Short mmCIF file of N, CA, C and O in Angstrom, two decimals:
data_model
loop_
_atom_site.label_atom_id
_atom_site.label_comp_id
_atom_site.label_asym_id
_atom_site.label_seq_id
_atom_site.Cartn_x
_atom_site.Cartn_y
_atom_site.Cartn_z
N UNK A 1 1.95 9.97 -33.89
CA UNK A 1 2.63 8.77 -34.30
C UNK A 1 2.55 7.75 -33.17
O UNK A 1 2.72 8.07 -32.02
N UNK A 2 2.28 6.52 -33.51
CA UNK A 2 2.15 5.49 -32.47
C UNK A 2 3.52 5.05 -31.99
O UNK A 2 4.50 5.14 -32.69
N UNK A 3 3.54 4.59 -30.76
CA UNK A 3 4.78 4.11 -30.18
C UNK A 3 5.07 2.70 -30.70
O UNK A 3 4.22 1.83 -30.64
N UNK A 4 6.25 2.52 -31.20
CA UNK A 4 6.65 1.23 -31.73
C UNK A 4 7.80 0.72 -30.88
O UNK A 4 8.76 1.42 -30.61
N UNK A 5 7.68 -0.51 -30.42
CA UNK A 5 8.77 -1.09 -29.64
C UNK A 5 9.31 -2.30 -30.38
O UNK A 5 8.56 -3.07 -30.97
N UNK A 6 10.60 -2.42 -30.34
CA UNK A 6 11.25 -3.54 -31.01
C UNK A 6 11.43 -4.65 -30.00
O UNK A 6 11.78 -4.43 -28.86
N UNK A 7 11.18 -5.87 -30.42
CA UNK A 7 11.24 -6.99 -29.51
C UNK A 7 11.92 -8.17 -30.21
O UNK A 7 11.62 -8.48 -31.35
N UNK A 8 12.82 -8.78 -29.50
CA UNK A 8 13.52 -9.95 -30.02
C UNK A 8 12.68 -11.18 -29.72
O UNK A 8 12.39 -11.47 -28.56
N UNK A 9 12.23 -11.93 -30.72
CA UNK A 9 11.37 -13.08 -30.48
C UNK A 9 12.06 -14.18 -29.66
O UNK A 9 11.41 -14.93 -28.96
N UNK A 10 13.38 -14.25 -29.70
CA UNK A 10 14.08 -15.26 -28.93
C UNK A 10 14.24 -14.86 -27.47
O UNK A 10 14.55 -15.70 -26.63
N UNK A 11 14.02 -13.60 -27.17
CA UNK A 11 14.16 -13.12 -25.80
C UNK A 11 13.21 -13.87 -24.86
O UNK A 11 13.59 -14.34 -23.80
N UNK A 12 11.92 -13.99 -25.26
CA UNK A 12 10.95 -14.71 -24.43
C UNK A 12 11.26 -16.20 -24.38
O UNK A 12 10.98 -16.86 -23.38
N UNK A 13 11.82 -16.74 -25.43
CA UNK A 13 12.14 -18.16 -25.46
C UNK A 13 13.22 -18.50 -24.44
O UNK A 13 13.11 -19.47 -23.70
N UNK A 14 14.25 -17.67 -24.38
CA UNK A 14 15.36 -17.96 -23.47
C UNK A 14 15.09 -17.51 -22.03
O UNK A 14 15.76 -17.95 -21.12
N UNK A 15 14.14 -16.64 -21.82
CA UNK A 15 13.82 -16.17 -20.47
C UNK A 15 13.26 -17.35 -19.67
O UNK A 15 12.28 -17.97 -20.03
N UNK A 16 13.87 -17.67 -18.56
CA UNK A 16 13.43 -18.76 -17.71
C UNK A 16 13.82 -20.13 -18.24
O UNK A 16 13.44 -21.15 -17.67
N UNK A 17 14.57 -20.20 -19.33
CA UNK A 17 14.96 -21.48 -19.92
C UNK A 17 16.03 -22.17 -19.09
O UNK A 17 16.04 -23.38 -18.96
N UNK A 18 16.91 -21.39 -18.52
CA UNK A 18 18.02 -21.95 -17.77
C UNK A 18 17.59 -22.25 -16.34
O UNK A 18 16.68 -21.64 -15.80
N UNK A 19 18.26 -23.19 -15.70
CA UNK A 19 17.95 -23.55 -14.33
C UNK A 19 18.33 -22.40 -13.39
O UNK A 19 17.61 -22.08 -12.47
N UNK A 20 19.46 -21.77 -13.65
CA UNK A 20 19.87 -20.63 -12.85
C UNK A 20 19.06 -19.42 -13.28
O UNK A 20 18.91 -19.16 -14.47
N UNK A 21 18.54 -18.68 -12.34
CA UNK A 21 17.76 -17.50 -12.71
C UNK A 21 18.64 -16.44 -13.35
O UNK A 21 19.75 -16.19 -12.90
N UNK A 22 18.12 -15.85 -14.39
CA UNK A 22 18.82 -14.78 -15.10
C UNK A 22 17.99 -13.52 -14.91
O UNK A 22 16.79 -13.52 -15.16
N UNK A 23 18.61 -12.45 -14.45
CA UNK A 23 17.89 -11.23 -14.18
C UNK A 23 17.75 -10.40 -15.46
O UNK A 23 18.72 -10.08 -16.12
N UNK A 24 16.52 -10.08 -15.80
CA UNK A 24 16.23 -9.21 -16.93
C UNK A 24 15.53 -7.98 -16.39
O UNK A 24 14.68 -8.08 -15.53
N UNK A 25 15.85 -6.84 -16.87
CA UNK A 25 15.18 -5.63 -16.45
C UNK A 25 15.77 -5.07 -15.18
O UNK A 25 16.85 -5.45 -14.74
N UNK A 26 15.03 -4.16 -14.56
CA UNK A 26 15.52 -3.48 -13.36
C UNK A 26 15.22 -4.29 -12.11
O UNK A 26 14.49 -5.27 -12.13
N UNK A 27 15.78 -3.84 -11.00
CA UNK A 27 15.57 -4.50 -9.71
C UNK A 27 14.11 -4.33 -9.28
O UNK A 27 13.40 -3.45 -9.75
N UNK A 28 13.69 -5.16 -8.33
CA UNK A 28 12.33 -5.11 -7.85
C UNK A 28 12.06 -3.78 -7.14
O UNK A 28 12.79 -3.39 -6.25
N UNK A 29 11.02 -3.10 -7.55
CA UNK A 29 10.66 -1.83 -6.95
C UNK A 29 9.55 -2.05 -5.93
O UNK A 29 8.82 -3.03 -6.00
N UNK A 30 9.44 -1.12 -5.01
CA UNK A 30 8.38 -1.20 -4.01
C UNK A 30 7.02 -1.09 -4.70
O UNK A 30 6.82 -0.23 -5.55
N UNK A 31 6.09 -1.96 -4.35
CA UNK A 31 4.77 -1.89 -4.97
C UNK A 31 4.01 -0.66 -4.47
O UNK A 31 4.28 -0.16 -3.39
N UNK A 32 3.07 -0.20 -5.26
CA UNK A 32 2.25 0.93 -4.85
C UNK A 32 1.11 0.42 -3.98
O UNK A 32 0.57 -0.66 -4.21
N UNK A 33 0.75 1.21 -2.99
CA UNK A 33 -0.38 0.89 -2.14
C UNK A 33 -1.64 1.40 -2.85
O UNK A 33 -1.76 2.59 -3.14
N UNK A 34 -2.54 0.51 -3.16
CA UNK A 34 -3.79 0.90 -3.84
C UNK A 34 -4.80 1.37 -2.80
O UNK A 34 -5.05 0.68 -1.82
N UNK A 35 -5.37 2.57 -3.02
CA UNK A 35 -6.25 3.18 -2.04
C UNK A 35 -7.52 3.66 -2.72
O UNK A 35 -7.47 4.26 -3.79
N UNK A 36 -8.67 3.40 -2.09
CA UNK A 36 -9.96 3.96 -2.50
C UNK A 36 -10.42 4.89 -1.39
O UNK A 36 -10.42 4.50 -0.22
N UNK A 37 -10.81 6.11 -1.73
CA UNK A 37 -11.30 7.07 -0.74
C UNK A 37 -12.69 7.52 -1.18
O UNK A 37 -12.89 7.96 -2.31
N UNK A 38 -13.66 7.39 -0.25
CA UNK A 38 -15.04 7.81 -0.52
C UNK A 38 -15.46 8.81 0.55
O UNK A 38 -15.05 8.71 1.70
N UNK A 39 -16.30 9.75 0.15
CA UNK A 39 -16.83 10.72 1.10
C UNK A 39 -18.32 10.49 1.25
O UNK A 39 -19.06 10.40 0.27
N UNK A 40 -18.75 10.36 2.49
CA UNK A 40 -20.18 10.29 2.80
C UNK A 40 -20.51 11.56 3.57
O UNK A 40 -19.64 12.41 3.79
N UNK A 41 -21.75 11.72 4.02
CA UNK A 41 -22.20 12.96 4.66
C UNK A 41 -21.26 13.47 5.75
O UNK A 41 -20.83 14.60 5.73
N UNK A 42 -20.94 12.61 6.71
CA UNK A 42 -20.20 13.07 7.88
C UNK A 42 -18.86 12.38 8.07
O UNK A 42 -18.26 12.48 9.13
N UNK A 43 -18.37 11.66 7.05
CA UNK A 43 -17.12 10.92 7.22
C UNK A 43 -16.47 10.62 5.88
O UNK A 43 -17.07 10.79 4.82
N UNK A 44 -15.23 10.16 5.96
CA UNK A 44 -14.50 9.64 4.80
C UNK A 44 -14.28 8.15 5.04
O UNK A 44 -14.00 7.72 6.16
N UNK A 45 -14.42 7.36 3.99
CA UNK A 45 -14.18 5.91 4.06
C UNK A 45 -12.96 5.61 3.19
O UNK A 45 -12.93 5.98 2.02
N UNK A 46 -11.96 4.94 3.77
CA UNK A 46 -10.73 4.63 3.05
C UNK A 46 -10.53 3.11 3.06
O UNK A 46 -10.65 2.47 4.10
N UNK A 47 -10.23 2.56 1.89
CA UNK A 47 -9.86 1.14 1.77
C UNK A 47 -8.48 1.09 1.12
O UNK A 47 -8.29 1.65 0.04
N UNK A 48 -7.53 0.44 1.80
CA UNK A 48 -6.17 0.32 1.28
C UNK A 48 -5.79 -1.16 1.19
O UNK A 48 -5.96 -1.90 2.16
N UNK A 49 -5.28 -1.58 0.04
CA UNK A 49 -4.85 -2.97 -0.15
C UNK A 49 -3.44 -3.15 0.40
O UNK A 49 -2.51 -2.47 -0.04
N UNK A 50 -3.29 -4.07 1.34
CA UNK A 50 -2.00 -4.37 1.95
C UNK A 50 -1.85 -5.89 2.08
O UNK A 50 -1.80 -6.43 3.20
N UNK A 51 -1.77 -6.60 0.96
CA UNK A 51 -1.71 -8.06 1.04
C UNK A 51 -0.39 -8.55 1.64
O UNK A 51 0.67 -7.97 1.39
N UNK A 52 -0.49 -9.59 2.45
CA UNK A 52 0.71 -10.22 3.01
C UNK A 52 1.34 -9.46 4.16
O UNK A 52 2.44 -9.79 4.59
N UNK A 53 0.67 -8.45 4.68
CA UNK A 53 1.22 -7.64 5.78
C UNK A 53 0.40 -7.92 7.03
O UNK A 53 -0.83 -8.01 6.99
N UNK A 54 1.09 -8.05 8.17
CA UNK A 54 0.42 -8.28 9.44
C UNK A 54 -0.11 -6.95 9.98
O UNK A 54 0.50 -5.91 9.79
N UNK A 55 -1.24 -7.01 10.69
CA UNK A 55 -1.86 -5.77 11.16
C UNK A 55 -0.99 -5.00 12.15
O UNK A 55 -1.06 -3.78 12.21
N UNK A 56 -0.12 -5.68 12.89
CA UNK A 56 0.76 -4.97 13.82
C UNK A 56 1.89 -4.23 13.10
O UNK A 56 2.58 -3.42 13.72
N UNK A 57 2.06 -4.47 11.81
CA UNK A 57 3.08 -3.78 11.03
C UNK A 57 2.50 -2.63 10.20
O UNK A 57 3.16 -2.10 9.30
N UNK A 58 1.25 -2.25 10.48
CA UNK A 58 0.58 -1.15 9.77
C UNK A 58 0.42 0.02 10.74
O UNK A 58 0.03 -0.16 11.89
N UNK A 59 0.74 1.22 10.28
CA UNK A 59 0.63 2.42 11.10
C UNK A 59 -0.14 3.49 10.33
O UNK A 59 0.15 3.74 9.16
N UNK A 60 -1.10 4.11 11.01
CA UNK A 60 -1.90 5.18 10.42
C UNK A 60 -1.70 6.43 11.26
O UNK A 60 -1.81 6.38 12.49
N UNK A 61 -1.38 7.54 10.61
CA UNK A 61 -1.16 8.81 11.29
C UNK A 61 -2.10 9.84 10.68
O UNK A 61 -2.17 9.99 9.45
N UNK A 62 -2.83 10.56 11.55
CA UNK A 62 -3.77 11.58 11.10
C UNK A 62 -3.32 12.92 11.65
O UNK A 62 -3.09 13.06 12.86
N UNK A 63 -3.16 13.90 10.76
CA UNK A 63 -2.78 15.25 11.16
C UNK A 63 -3.69 16.23 10.42
O UNK A 63 -3.40 16.63 9.29
N UNK A 64 -4.81 16.58 11.07
CA UNK A 64 -5.79 17.47 10.42
C UNK A 64 -6.42 16.76 9.24
O UNK A 64 -7.01 15.70 9.40
N UNK A 65 -6.29 17.31 8.03
CA UNK A 65 -6.85 16.66 6.86
C UNK A 65 -5.90 15.66 6.17
O UNK A 65 -6.26 15.02 5.20
N UNK A 66 -4.67 15.52 6.70
CA UNK A 66 -3.68 14.66 6.06
C UNK A 66 -3.65 13.29 6.75
O UNK A 66 -3.50 13.19 7.96
N UNK A 67 -3.80 12.24 5.95
CA UNK A 67 -3.77 10.86 6.45
C UNK A 67 -2.56 10.17 5.84
O UNK A 67 -2.35 10.22 4.63
N UNK A 68 -1.76 9.53 6.69
CA UNK A 68 -0.57 8.79 6.24
C UNK A 68 -0.70 7.35 6.69
O UNK A 68 -0.97 7.07 7.85
N UNK A 69 -0.48 6.44 5.75
CA UNK A 69 -0.51 5.00 6.03
C UNK A 69 0.86 4.45 5.68
O UNK A 69 1.37 4.69 4.59
N UNK A 70 1.47 3.73 6.61
CA UNK A 70 2.74 3.08 6.32
C UNK A 70 2.67 1.64 6.80
O UNK A 70 1.97 1.33 7.77
N UNK A 71 3.37 0.76 6.11
CA UNK A 71 3.36 -0.65 6.45
C UNK A 71 4.70 -1.26 6.08
O UNK A 71 5.42 -0.74 5.23
N UNK A 72 5.02 -2.37 6.73
CA UNK A 72 6.27 -3.06 6.45
C UNK A 72 6.03 -4.55 6.33
O UNK A 72 5.38 -5.15 7.18
N UNK A 73 6.53 -5.11 5.26
CA UNK A 73 6.48 -6.56 5.07
C UNK A 73 7.87 -7.09 5.38
O UNK A 73 8.84 -6.72 4.72
N UNK A 74 7.94 -7.95 6.39
CA UNK A 74 9.22 -8.48 6.83
C UNK A 74 9.47 -9.84 6.19
O UNK A 74 8.56 -10.66 6.07
N UNK A 75 10.70 -10.05 5.79
CA UNK A 75 11.08 -11.32 5.17
C UNK A 75 11.38 -12.33 6.28
O UNK A 75 12.15 -12.06 7.18
N UNK A 76 10.70 -13.45 6.19
CA UNK A 76 10.91 -14.50 7.18
C UNK A 76 12.00 -15.43 6.66
O UNK A 76 11.91 -15.96 5.56
N UNK A 77 13.01 -15.62 7.48
CA UNK A 77 14.15 -16.45 7.09
C UNK A 77 13.93 -17.86 7.61
O UNK A 77 14.11 -18.14 8.77
N UNK A 78 13.47 -18.71 6.73
CA UNK A 78 13.31 -20.12 7.07
C UNK A 78 14.27 -20.92 6.22
O UNK A 78 13.95 -21.37 5.13
N UNK A 79 15.47 -21.08 6.71
CA UNK A 79 16.47 -21.84 5.98
C UNK A 79 16.36 -23.31 6.37
O UNK A 79 16.60 -23.67 7.51
N UNK A 80 15.98 -24.11 5.42
CA UNK A 80 15.88 -25.55 5.67
C UNK A 80 17.11 -26.23 5.11
O UNK A 80 17.69 -25.78 4.13
N UNK A 81 17.46 -27.29 5.72
CA UNK A 81 18.67 -28.00 5.30
C UNK A 81 18.47 -28.59 3.90
O UNK A 81 17.43 -29.18 3.60
N UNK A 82 19.45 -28.38 3.04
CA UNK A 82 19.40 -28.90 1.67
C UNK A 82 18.55 -28.06 0.74
O UNK A 82 18.32 -28.46 -0.39
N UNK A 83 18.11 -26.92 1.17
CA UNK A 83 17.27 -26.06 0.34
C UNK A 83 18.04 -24.81 -0.07
O UNK A 83 18.80 -24.27 0.71
N UNK A 84 17.82 -24.36 -1.29
CA UNK A 84 18.43 -23.11 -1.74
C UNK A 84 17.41 -22.33 -2.55
O UNK A 84 16.59 -22.91 -3.26
N UNK A 85 17.47 -21.06 -2.42
CA UNK A 85 16.52 -20.18 -3.11
C UNK A 85 17.02 -19.93 -4.52
O UNK A 85 18.16 -19.50 -4.72
N UNK A 86 16.17 -20.19 -5.50
CA UNK A 86 16.54 -19.97 -6.90
C UNK A 86 16.09 -18.60 -7.39
O UNK A 86 16.76 -17.99 -8.22
N UNK A 87 14.95 -18.13 -6.89
CA UNK A 87 14.44 -16.84 -7.35
C UNK A 87 13.51 -16.27 -6.29
O UNK A 87 12.68 -16.97 -5.75
N UNK A 88 13.63 -14.99 -6.03
CA UNK A 88 12.74 -14.29 -5.11
C UNK A 88 12.22 -13.05 -5.81
O UNK A 88 12.99 -12.18 -6.20
N UNK A 89 10.90 -12.99 -6.00
CA UNK A 89 10.29 -11.86 -6.68
C UNK A 89 9.39 -11.04 -5.77
O UNK A 89 9.00 -9.94 -6.13
N UNK A 90 9.06 -11.55 -4.61
CA UNK A 90 8.19 -10.82 -3.70
C UNK A 90 8.96 -9.67 -3.06
O UNK A 90 10.15 -9.78 -2.80
N UNK A 91 8.25 -8.58 -2.80
CA UNK A 91 8.87 -7.39 -2.22
C UNK A 91 8.82 -7.46 -0.70
O UNK A 91 7.79 -7.79 -0.12
N UNK A 92 9.93 -7.17 -0.06
CA UNK A 92 10.00 -7.07 1.38
C UNK A 92 10.56 -5.70 1.71
O UNK A 92 11.55 -5.27 1.14
N UNK A 93 9.94 -5.01 2.64
CA UNK A 93 10.38 -3.68 3.01
C UNK A 93 9.19 -2.81 3.34
O UNK A 93 8.09 -3.29 3.60
N UNK A 94 9.40 -1.49 3.34
CA UNK A 94 8.36 -0.55 3.72
C UNK A 94 7.67 0.05 2.50
O UNK A 94 8.29 0.24 1.45
N UNK A 95 6.40 0.35 2.69
CA UNK A 95 5.62 1.05 1.69
C UNK A 95 4.77 2.06 2.45
O UNK A 95 4.34 1.81 3.58
N UNK A 96 4.57 3.24 1.86
CA UNK A 96 3.78 4.26 2.55
C UNK A 96 3.00 5.10 1.55
O UNK A 96 3.35 5.15 0.36
N UNK A 97 1.99 5.76 2.07
CA UNK A 97 1.13 6.59 1.22
C UNK A 97 0.52 7.68 2.08
O UNK A 97 0.07 7.43 3.19
N UNK A 98 0.50 8.90 1.60
CA UNK A 98 -0.13 10.03 2.28
C UNK A 98 -1.06 10.73 1.31
O UNK A 98 -0.77 10.83 0.12
N UNK A 99 -2.17 11.24 1.83
CA UNK A 99 -3.09 12.00 1.00
C UNK A 99 -3.84 12.98 1.87
O UNK A 99 -3.94 12.82 3.09
N UNK A 100 -4.34 14.04 1.25
CA UNK A 100 -5.05 15.09 1.96
C UNK A 100 -6.52 15.03 1.61
O UNK A 100 -6.90 14.97 0.44
N UNK A 101 -7.35 15.08 2.66
CA UNK A 101 -8.79 15.06 2.49
C UNK A 101 -9.31 16.50 2.46
O UNK A 101 -8.58 17.44 2.77
N UNK A 102 -10.55 16.67 2.12
CA UNK A 102 -11.11 18.01 1.97
C UNK A 102 -11.45 18.70 3.27
O UNK A 102 -11.77 19.88 3.28
N UNK A 103 -11.38 17.96 4.40
CA UNK A 103 -11.76 18.54 5.68
C UNK A 103 -10.97 17.84 6.78
O UNK A 103 -10.53 16.68 6.61
N UNK A 104 -10.78 18.51 7.93
CA UNK A 104 -10.07 17.89 9.05
C UNK A 104 -10.81 16.65 9.53
O UNK A 104 -12.04 16.58 9.46
N UNK A 105 -10.04 15.69 10.05
CA UNK A 105 -10.59 14.43 10.55
C UNK A 105 -10.62 14.48 12.07
O UNK A 105 -9.69 14.95 12.72
N UNK A 106 -11.70 13.97 12.65
CA UNK A 106 -11.83 13.87 14.10
C UNK A 106 -11.10 12.60 14.54
O UNK A 106 -11.64 11.51 14.47
N UNK A 107 -9.84 12.75 14.98
CA UNK A 107 -8.98 11.61 15.31
C UNK A 107 -9.56 10.76 16.43
O UNK A 107 -9.38 9.55 16.46
N UNK A 108 -10.28 11.39 17.37
CA UNK A 108 -10.84 10.66 18.51
C UNK A 108 -11.93 9.68 18.13
O UNK A 108 -12.16 8.71 18.84
N UNK A 109 -12.62 9.92 17.04
CA UNK A 109 -13.72 9.05 16.61
C UNK A 109 -13.33 8.14 15.43
O UNK A 109 -14.13 7.35 14.98
N UNK A 110 -12.11 8.28 14.94
CA UNK A 110 -11.68 7.48 13.79
C UNK A 110 -11.51 6.02 14.22
O UNK A 110 -11.16 5.72 15.36
N UNK A 111 -11.77 5.10 13.27
CA UNK A 111 -11.62 3.68 13.56
C UNK A 111 -10.97 2.98 12.37
O UNK A 111 -11.05 3.45 11.23
N UNK A 112 -10.33 1.84 12.67
CA UNK A 112 -9.64 1.08 11.63
C UNK A 112 -9.93 -0.40 11.82
O UNK A 112 -10.05 -0.89 12.94
N UNK A 113 -10.02 -1.11 10.67
CA UNK A 113 -10.25 -2.55 10.68
C UNK A 113 -9.40 -3.16 9.58
O UNK A 113 -9.29 -2.58 8.49
N UNK A 114 -8.79 -4.31 9.84
CA UNK A 114 -7.93 -4.96 8.85
C UNK A 114 -8.37 -6.40 8.68
O UNK A 114 -8.25 -7.22 9.59
N UNK A 115 -8.91 -6.73 7.51
CA UNK A 115 -9.33 -8.09 7.21
C UNK A 115 -8.97 -8.45 5.79
O UNK A 115 -9.15 -7.64 4.87
N UNK A 116 -8.46 -9.66 5.61
CA UNK A 116 -8.14 -10.22 4.29
C UNK A 116 -7.26 -9.30 3.45
O UNK A 116 -7.47 -9.13 2.25
N UNK A 117 -6.28 -8.65 4.08
CA UNK A 117 -5.33 -7.82 3.36
C UNK A 117 -5.84 -6.44 2.98
O UNK A 117 -5.20 -5.73 2.21
N UNK A 118 -7.02 -6.05 3.50
CA UNK A 118 -7.58 -4.74 3.19
C UNK A 118 -7.76 -3.96 4.50
O UNK A 118 -8.43 -4.42 5.42
N UNK A 119 -7.15 -2.78 4.55
CA UNK A 119 -7.30 -1.87 5.69
C UNK A 119 -8.49 -0.97 5.42
O UNK A 119 -8.55 -0.32 4.37
N UNK A 120 -9.45 -0.95 6.35
CA UNK A 120 -10.63 -0.11 6.22
C UNK A 120 -10.57 0.96 7.30
O UNK A 120 -10.53 0.64 8.48
N UNK A 121 -10.58 2.22 6.89
CA UNK A 121 -10.58 3.33 7.82
C UNK A 121 -11.90 4.07 7.74
O UNK A 121 -12.39 4.35 6.64
N UNK A 122 -12.46 4.39 8.89
CA UNK A 122 -13.63 5.23 8.97
C UNK A 122 -13.18 6.51 9.65
O UNK A 122 -12.80 6.49 10.83
N UNK A 123 -13.18 7.61 8.91
CA UNK A 123 -12.61 8.87 9.38
C UNK A 123 -13.70 9.94 9.44
O UNK A 123 -13.99 10.61 8.44
N UNK A 124 -14.33 10.11 10.62
CA UNK A 124 -15.38 11.12 10.75
C UNK A 124 -14.81 12.53 10.55
O UNK A 124 -13.69 12.82 10.97
N UNK A 125 -15.61 13.37 9.94
CA UNK A 125 -15.20 14.76 9.73
C UNK A 125 -15.30 15.52 11.05
O UNK A 125 -16.22 15.30 11.83
N UNK A 126 -14.35 16.40 11.27
CA UNK A 126 -14.39 17.25 12.45
C UNK A 126 -15.40 18.36 12.19
O UNK A 126 -15.35 19.01 11.14
N UNK A 127 -16.30 18.53 13.13
CA UNK A 127 -17.32 19.56 12.95
C UNK A 127 -16.68 20.93 13.10
O UNK A 127 -15.87 21.17 13.99
N UNK A 128 -17.04 21.81 12.22
CA UNK A 128 -16.51 23.18 12.27
C UNK A 128 -17.14 23.90 13.45
O UNK A 128 -18.33 23.75 13.72
N UNK A 129 -16.35 24.67 14.16
CA UNK A 129 -16.91 25.40 15.30
C UNK A 129 -17.97 26.38 14.81
O UNK A 129 -17.75 27.12 13.85
N UNK A 130 -19.11 26.34 15.47
CA UNK A 130 -20.22 27.22 15.11
C UNK A 130 -20.02 28.59 15.73
O UNK A 130 -19.51 28.71 16.85
N UNK A 131 -20.41 29.60 15.03
CA UNK A 131 -20.33 30.95 15.56
C UNK A 131 -21.34 31.06 16.71
O UNK A 131 -22.45 30.59 16.61
N UNK A 132 -20.90 31.66 17.79
CA UNK A 132 -21.75 31.77 18.96
C UNK A 132 -22.17 33.23 19.12
O UNK A 132 -21.35 34.14 19.07
N UNK A 133 -23.44 33.40 19.33
CA UNK A 133 -23.97 34.77 19.51
C UNK A 133 -24.08 35.03 21.00
O UNK A 133 -24.70 34.27 21.74
N UNK A 134 -23.49 36.11 21.42
CA UNK A 134 -23.53 36.48 22.83
C UNK A 134 -24.74 37.36 23.11
O UNK A 134 -25.10 38.24 22.32
N UNK A 135 -25.34 37.08 24.22
CA UNK A 135 -26.47 37.89 24.66
C UNK A 135 -25.93 38.97 25.58
O UNK A 135 -25.18 38.69 26.53
N UNK A 136 -26.26 40.20 25.31
CA UNK A 136 -25.78 41.31 26.10
C UNK A 136 -26.78 41.59 27.21
O UNK A 136 -27.97 41.80 26.96
N UNK A 137 -26.29 41.60 28.43
CA UNK A 137 -27.14 41.85 29.58
C UNK A 137 -27.26 43.33 29.85
O UNK A 137 -26.44 44.14 29.78
#
């Protein structure tokens, strides 16, 4: 059976009609961090969208195969004389994301770049220790 939702046609008409903002629905939730993860021969490539965040407010933590990205968007208080805020819809606060890769990451060779709201991580795979054959004298 298909999902049927009931909708009041006047609801959209009156939404935003008044000068004073009227809150409909739930409070603003933290946005999700969109992440693309690709695997190449010897590394993982990660692209994370973090629009409106300064690079000094982004933190990346690597623990073996687990990568954690956290960021904070701070609200700038610019109160001008004679100005009042009617509506604020942008999210301010912390957002984070963790994921596990298929192999340990070599933290010493990992690199990060942040341009145009996109964090690019290059995470080289840690080489597995090779079995060593001992020569008996």
